Short mmCIF file of C-alpha atoms in Angstrom, two decimals:
data_model
loop_
_atom_site.label_atom_id
_atom_site.label_comp_id
_atom_site.label_asym_id
_atom_site.label_seq_id
_atom_site.Cartn_x
_atom_site.Cartn_y
_atom_site.Cartn_z
CA MET A 1 21.40 110.57 78.22
CA ARG A 2 24.77 111.36 79.81
CA LYS A 3 27.84 110.33 77.95
CA SER A 4 29.98 107.93 79.87
CA ARG A 5 33.37 109.29 80.70
CA ALA A 6 36.40 107.23 79.84
CA ARG A 7 37.95 105.89 82.98
CA ARG A 8 41.32 107.42 83.66
CA VAL A 9 44.14 105.03 84.33
CA ARG A 10 46.62 106.44 86.76
CA THR A 11 50.19 105.86 85.71
CA THR A 12 53.47 106.64 87.36
CA ARG A 13 56.12 108.26 85.24
CA VAL A 14 59.35 106.30 85.44
CA PRO A 15 62.48 108.47 85.12
CA PRO A 16 64.97 107.36 82.43
CA VAL A 17 67.37 105.97 85.06
CA PHE A 18 64.66 103.46 86.04
CA SER A 19 63.40 102.71 82.52
CA GLU A 20 64.43 99.05 82.81
CA PHE A 21 61.81 98.68 85.56
CA ALA A 22 58.94 100.21 83.59
CA GLY A 23 55.92 97.92 83.86
CA ASP A 24 57.23 96.20 86.99
CA LYS A 25 54.32 96.54 89.43
CA GLN A 26 56.48 95.55 92.39
CA PHE A 27 59.01 98.32 91.74
CA ALA A 28 58.53 101.22 94.20
CA THR A 29 59.48 104.21 92.07
CA THR A 30 59.09 106.70 94.91
CA LEU A 31 61.55 104.81 97.08
CA ALA A 32 63.95 104.45 94.16
CA ARG A 33 63.85 108.20 93.53
CA GLY A 34 64.79 108.94 97.12
CA LEU A 35 67.70 106.51 97.03
CA GLU A 36 68.86 107.89 93.69
CA ILE A 37 69.17 111.34 95.27
CA LEU A 38 71.62 109.92 97.81
CA ARG A 39 73.67 108.37 94.99
CA CYS A 40 74.14 111.81 93.40
CA PHE A 41 76.62 112.81 96.10
CA THR A 42 80.23 111.89 95.30
CA PRO A 43 83.71 112.90 96.50
CA GLU A 44 83.83 115.19 93.46
CA ALA A 45 80.40 116.67 94.27
CA PRO A 46 79.95 116.40 98.06
CA THR A 47 77.61 119.41 98.30
CA LEU A 48 74.52 119.77 96.10
CA GLY A 49 71.46 121.99 96.02
CA ASN A 50 67.94 121.18 94.88
CA LYS A 51 68.68 122.64 91.45
CA ASP A 52 71.77 120.42 91.10
CA LEU A 53 69.82 117.33 92.15
CA ALA A 54 66.97 118.13 89.76
CA SER A 55 69.48 118.39 86.92
CA LYS A 56 71.19 115.11 87.85
CA THR A 57 68.01 113.06 88.34
CA GLY A 58 65.64 114.64 85.83
CA LEU A 59 63.01 115.03 88.57
CA PRO A 60 60.94 118.23 89.03
CA LYS A 61 62.37 120.67 91.56
CA PRO A 62 59.26 120.55 93.83
CA THR A 63 59.65 116.77 94.03
CA ILE A 64 63.34 117.17 94.84
CA SER A 65 62.49 119.68 97.58
CA ARG A 66 60.14 117.21 99.28
CA PHE A 67 62.73 114.45 99.10
CA THR A 68 65.59 116.55 100.44
CA TYR A 69 63.41 117.84 103.28
CA THR A 70 62.41 114.30 104.25
CA LEU A 71 65.94 112.91 103.92
CA SER A 72 67.24 115.77 106.06
CA ARG A 73 64.68 115.14 108.78
CA LEU A 74 65.71 111.47 108.83
CA GLY A 75 69.43 112.27 109.02
CA TYR A 76 70.40 110.99 105.57
CA LEU A 77 71.16 114.52 104.40
CA ARG A 78 72.64 117.45 106.28
CA ALA A 79 71.53 120.95 105.27
CA ASP A 80 73.90 123.91 105.16
CA ARG A 81 71.88 126.89 106.35
CA ILE A 82 74.18 129.40 104.66
CA SER A 83 74.34 127.89 101.17
CA SER A 84 70.97 126.06 101.32
CA LYS A 85 72.72 123.03 99.90
CA TYR A 86 73.05 119.50 101.22
CA GLN A 87 75.67 116.93 102.14
CA LEU A 88 75.27 113.28 103.08
CA GLY A 89 74.39 112.81 106.74
CA ALA A 90 75.67 110.38 109.35
CA ALA A 91 72.64 108.09 108.94
CA VAL A 92 74.06 106.94 105.60
CA LEU A 93 77.04 105.45 107.45
CA SER A 94 74.79 103.59 109.86
CA ILE A 95 73.17 101.81 106.89
CA GLY A 96 76.48 100.86 105.29
CA TYR A 97 78.26 99.63 108.39
CA PRO A 98 76.44 96.25 108.69
CA VAL A 99 77.58 95.44 105.14
CA LEU A 100 81.19 95.80 106.25
CA ALA A 101 80.79 94.26 109.70
CA THR A 102 79.22 91.03 108.42
CA ASN A 103 81.64 90.50 105.52
CA VAL A 104 83.78 87.63 106.83
CA LEU A 105 86.11 87.51 103.81
CA ARG A 106 86.99 91.15 104.38
CA GLN A 107 88.22 90.30 107.86
CA VAL A 108 90.07 87.18 106.72
CA ALA A 109 91.77 88.98 103.82
CA ARG A 110 92.92 92.03 105.77
CA SER A 111 96.30 90.64 106.89
CA ALA A 112 97.28 89.31 103.44
CA MET A 113 96.18 92.56 101.81
CA ARG A 114 98.28 94.62 104.20
CA GLU A 115 101.31 92.42 103.55
CA LEU A 116 101.02 92.85 99.77
CA ALA A 117 100.40 96.60 100.10
CA ASP A 118 103.57 96.99 102.17
CA TYR A 119 105.58 94.87 99.75
CA ALA A 120 104.38 96.76 96.66
CA GLY A 121 104.34 100.21 98.24
CA GLY A 122 100.78 100.87 97.10
CA SER A 123 97.23 99.93 98.07
CA VAL A 124 95.38 96.62 97.89
CA SER A 125 91.58 96.67 97.75
CA MET A 126 88.69 94.22 97.77
CA GLY A 127 85.53 95.11 95.87
CA VAL A 128 82.06 93.95 94.87
CA ARG A 129 79.83 94.98 92.00
CA ASP A 130 77.39 97.87 92.31
CA ARG A 131 75.56 98.40 89.01
CA LEU A 132 78.30 99.31 86.51
CA ASN A 133 80.90 99.96 89.18
CA ILE A 134 83.05 98.12 91.68
CA VAL A 135 82.78 99.50 95.21
CA TYR A 136 85.64 98.91 97.63
CA VAL A 137 84.68 97.16 100.88
CA GLU A 138 88.23 96.82 102.22
CA THR A 139 91.51 98.61 101.51
CA SER A 140 95.03 98.33 102.89
CA ARG A 141 97.67 100.95 102.17
CA SER A 142 101.42 100.69 102.42
CA SER A 143 102.54 101.89 105.84
CA ALA A 144 105.88 102.96 104.37
CA LYS A 145 104.50 104.88 101.38
CA PRO A 146 100.97 106.08 102.23
CA SER A 147 99.33 108.14 99.49
CA ARG A 148 96.06 110.04 99.43
CA GLN A 149 95.88 109.47 95.69
CA LEU A 150 95.17 105.76 96.17
CA SER A 151 92.04 103.88 97.20
CA ASP A 152 89.82 103.93 100.27
CA ILE A 153 86.79 101.98 101.52
CA GLY A 154 83.60 103.08 99.80
CA LEU A 155 85.33 104.27 96.63
CA SER A 156 83.32 103.35 93.53
CA GLN A 157 85.18 102.73 90.26
CA PRO A 158 83.76 102.02 86.78
CA ILE A 159 84.04 98.44 85.60
CA ALA A 160 85.02 99.49 82.08
CA ALA A 161 88.01 101.65 83.02
CA THR A 162 89.73 99.77 85.83
CA ALA A 163 91.79 96.64 86.41
CA ILE A 164 89.52 95.55 89.25
CA GLY A 165 86.44 96.03 87.07
CA ARG A 166 87.92 94.18 84.11
CA ALA A 167 88.90 91.31 86.40
CA TYR A 168 85.23 91.07 87.37
CA LEU A 169 84.21 91.12 83.72
CA ALA A 170 86.77 88.49 82.73
CA ALA A 171 85.63 86.07 85.45
CA LEU A 172 82.00 86.01 84.27
CA THR A 173 80.53 83.29 82.09
CA PRO A 174 80.35 84.24 78.39
CA ALA A 175 76.59 84.89 78.67
CA GLU A 176 76.99 87.02 81.81
CA ARG A 177 79.86 88.93 80.23
CA GLU A 178 77.90 89.66 77.08
CA ALA A 179 74.97 90.94 79.14
CA LEU A 180 77.23 93.24 81.18
CA LEU A 181 79.02 94.56 78.10
CA ASN A 182 75.66 95.34 76.53
CA GLU A 183 74.53 97.12 79.70
CA ILE A 184 77.69 99.26 79.65
CA ARG A 185 77.11 100.02 75.95
CA VAL A 186 73.52 101.15 76.54
CA LYS A 187 73.91 103.03 79.83
CA THR A 188 77.39 104.53 79.47
CA PRO A 189 78.07 104.69 75.72
CA ALA A 190 81.05 107.03 76.12
CA ASP A 191 82.80 104.56 78.45
CA PHE A 192 81.95 101.68 76.14
CA GLU A 193 83.42 103.42 73.10
CA ARG A 194 86.54 104.49 74.96
CA TYR A 195 87.31 101.25 76.80
CA HIS A 196 85.69 98.50 74.71
CA ARG A 197 88.94 97.35 73.13
CA ARG A 198 90.76 97.35 76.48
CA MET A 199 87.95 95.34 78.08
CA LEU A 200 88.21 92.68 75.39
CA GLN A 201 92.01 92.64 75.67
CA SER A 202 91.68 92.16 79.43
CA ILE A 203 89.67 88.97 78.92
CA GLY A 204 92.54 87.45 76.96
CA GLU A 205 95.02 88.80 79.49
CA PHE A 206 93.13 87.08 82.30
CA GLU A 207 93.03 83.78 80.41
CA ARG A 208 96.83 83.90 79.92
CA LEU A 209 98.00 85.41 83.20
CA GLY A 210 95.16 85.12 85.73
CA PHE A 211 94.92 88.89 86.18
CA CYS A 212 93.99 92.09 84.34
CA THR A 213 95.92 95.36 84.11
CA SER A 214 95.24 99.06 83.75
CA TYR A 215 97.96 101.56 82.92
CA GLY A 216 96.51 104.94 83.78
CA ASP A 217 93.23 104.36 81.94
CA LEU A 218 91.11 106.09 84.58
CA ARG A 219 93.77 108.18 86.31
CA ARG A 220 96.98 108.70 84.39
CA GLU A 221 99.18 108.55 87.48
CA VAL A 222 97.78 105.23 88.77
CA HIS A 223 98.65 101.78 87.40
CA ALA A 224 96.89 98.69 88.74
CA VAL A 225 96.35 94.96 88.46
CA GLY A 226 93.14 93.08 89.32
CA ALA A 227 92.20 89.46 90.04
CA PRO A 228 88.84 87.78 90.84
CA LEU A 229 87.73 85.29 93.47
CA ARG A 230 84.55 83.22 93.13
CA LEU A 231 83.17 82.34 96.57
CA PRO A 232 81.43 79.02 97.37
CA SER A 233 78.16 80.99 97.52
CA GLY A 234 78.65 81.97 93.89
CA GLU A 235 79.36 85.61 94.68
CA LEU A 236 82.17 87.15 92.65
CA VAL A 237 84.64 89.29 94.62
CA VAL A 238 87.57 91.14 93.05
CA PHE A 239 90.90 92.42 94.34
CA ASN A 240 93.40 94.91 93.01
CA CYS A 241 96.81 96.33 93.76
CA ALA A 242 97.22 99.95 92.71
CA LEU A 243 100.43 101.96 92.63
CA LEU A 244 101.56 105.38 91.51
CA ALA A 245 103.19 105.08 88.09
CA PHE A 246 106.48 106.69 89.08
CA GLN A 247 107.09 103.95 91.68
CA LEU A 248 107.11 101.15 89.13
CA LYS A 249 109.94 99.68 87.11
CA PRO A 250 109.22 98.77 83.47
CA GLY A 251 107.26 95.51 83.31
CA GLN A 252 106.94 95.23 87.09
CA ILE A 253 103.12 95.07 87.06
CA LYS A 254 103.07 91.93 84.88
CA SER A 255 106.21 90.23 86.10
CA GLU A 256 105.91 90.82 89.84
CA ILE A 257 102.82 92.59 91.20
CA GLY A 258 100.25 90.63 89.18
CA PRO A 259 101.56 87.16 90.11
CA ARG A 260 101.77 88.16 93.78
CA LEU A 261 98.16 89.38 93.72
CA VAL A 262 97.01 86.10 92.13
CA SER A 263 98.93 84.16 94.77
CA MET A 264 97.24 86.17 97.52
CA VAL A 265 93.78 85.57 96.04
CA ARG A 266 94.41 81.84 95.72
CA SER A 267 95.47 81.68 99.35
CA LEU A 268 92.17 83.30 100.34
CA ALA A 269 90.24 80.73 98.31
CA THR A 270 91.53 78.00 100.61
CA ALA A 271 91.41 80.01 103.85
#
């Protein structure tokens, strides 16, 4: 009599970055892996090889090779034949453009943002949440004092370390805020430890002044103020005004730039 063999249950290993989706039968891990590869490319690391991507994602190198080959064939990655490394391809822009083109508030806010940027001599940006970051969907820079050190569209900044991120945090309900703080603590413990006190201080700052500040927390040379706007749809959008520290007079962020940013945001709420 033959012994019955135990039926093997096929399981899909979920990388640590997707651990929160473990057990979710609707979650397409293969698709998520491919998208996560694209997220590895940053202004600080614009060119990456398969070995780099394997290290960043925790995926096996053969798996990475298949993904990078496919993404290259589709135009989402561009291969450098000399270095055998990759950069983001033009197809990535074609995906992102509809997000910008259909954002009505971005178009409405542009004039007011430019006016404040020119007045302050810095940059004014509008952002939305992306995981534990705020990504800029619109930016206006001072025409009189343009600086490459300030913001641009597509820039992604950590919620914990920035005025624009803390403004987002401060505008949440207590339950939403607690959930986000816990997510930051679990996923980016170093950021949580470093910025936890400043995040809590920013909540009180927002309640008193209507805006949050950052004095070189992320980049020593940049000081900024942030303020939120809750849309009728319920979506939370945030704005900031960032300046190089040497441009500012003592107390100018709180006494002048912050109130002007809040005034701009309030005008957009009724536009």
